[in-house]
XYZ file of C-alpha atoms in Angstrom:
117
model
C 85.976 48.725 147.236
C 83.710 50.368 145.259
C 79.313 50.667 145.715
C 77.371 49.584 143.524
C 75.245 52.449 142.049
C 71.740 51.745 140.955
C 69.290 54.312 138.950
C 65.759 53.818 140.174
C 62.313 55.949 139.358
C 61.945 58.061 142.313
C 58.916 57.481 144.785
C 57.074 59.834 146.992
C 58.936 58.238 149.920
C 62.490 59.564 148.536
C 61.224 63.361 148.728
C 62.745 64.218 152.274
C 65.835 63.029 151.006
C 66.197 64.397 147.481
C 64.802 67.673 149.135
C 67.809 68.201 151.599
C 69.794 66.509 149.139
C 69.131 69.847 146.536
C 69.350 72.457 149.856
C 72.837 71.350 150.351
C 73.832 72.728 147.181
C 71.159 75.463 147.089
C 69.467 73.977 144.341
C 65.827 74.714 144.258
C 63.033 72.598 145.231
C 60.313 70.697 143.638
C 56.832 70.339 143.930
C 56.393 66.331 143.852
C 52.708 66.522 143.696
C 50.967 66.607 140.344
C 54.368 65.272 138.796
C 54.194 61.816 137.120
C 56.316 59.312 138.938
C 59.069 58.767 136.230
C 60.262 62.187 136.459
C 62.607 62.425 138.804
C 65.252 59.382 138.814
C 67.324 58.776 142.190
C 70.692 56.734 142.443
C 71.250 54.805 145.567
C 74.112 52.896 147.343
C 73.025 49.936 149.957
C 69.506 51.673 149.994
C 71.179 55.049 150.478
C 69.913 58.188 148.472
C 72.987 59.620 146.885
C 71.927 61.552 143.841
C 68.739 62.640 141.967
C 67.847 64.390 138.631
C 64.843 65.313 136.904
C 63.016 66.033 133.931
C 60.173 68.090 133.324
C 58.096 68.133 130.230
C 56.164 70.688 128.679
C 54.560 69.667 125.719
C 57.491 68.320 123.660
C 59.925 70.896 125.114
C 61.965 68.871 128.764
C 63.758 70.969 131.468
C 66.681 69.046 133.302
C 66.659 70.030 136.606
C 67.497 69.038 140.463
C 70.868 67.308 139.424
C 72.693 66.744 142.485
C 75.338 64.047 144.009
C 75.890 63.640 147.839
C 79.485 65.176 147.659
C 80.824 61.839 149.561
C 79.986 60.393 146.139
C 81.212 63.046 143.840
C 83.819 61.807 141.219
C 82.230 58.193 140.746
C 80.657 59.695 137.315
C 76.867 59.434 139.163
C 76.104 62.925 138.252
C 77.065 61.419 134.456
C 74.792 58.422 134.655
C 71.763 59.880 135.977
C 71.945 62.990 133.279
C 72.288 60.110 130.949
C 69.411 58.101 131.893
C 67.096 61.387 132.113
C 68.606 62.605 128.700
C 67.143 58.947 127.457
C 63.923 59.371 128.796
C 63.364 63.071 127.188
C 64.476 61.233 123.517
C 61.884 58.143 124.318
C 58.965 60.727 124.112
C 60.051 62.890 121.590
C 61.168 65.791 123.258
C 62.289 68.190 120.322
C 64.284 71.252 122.547
C 65.762 70.748 126.603
C 66.968 73.147 128.738
C 68.408 73.625 132.213
C 69.142 76.485 134.333
C 72.731 76.610 136.110
C 74.872 79.372 137.386
C 77.820 76.664 138.477
C 77.804 73.619 136.401
C 77.931 74.770 132.749
C 81.112 73.068 132.050
C 79.507 69.422 133.380
C 76.952 69.996 131.369
C 78.850 70.880 128.481
C 79.809 67.393 128.270
C 76.509 66.623 127.346
C 75.969 69.006 124.254
C 74.497 71.788 126.291
C 75.104 75.686 125.352
C 74.597 78.765 126.667
C 71.525 80.138 125.421
């Protein structure tokens, strides 16, 4: 049976779970304070946080960051949904350039048109 996945803006009460998920993949933590409410999106199923993705804006330039999906939920297109949602958010605010840093997921992000620089 396929579980329903819902994407929604992250809330302050999600931060601990988000940071724990990032730590599982040795991804750097983020600073919640001072970030616009809509900067991070989470994926959840039955009230359980199963993925996260962030978008930090620096004028017209964006940084896609903190993309992670729980190992138990990988292979179900959740990462693709999260990235697509953050790319749409970037486009909606007029982003002219979007970057990310990765050491392990370059092939995943290439699906979205990212190239090494």
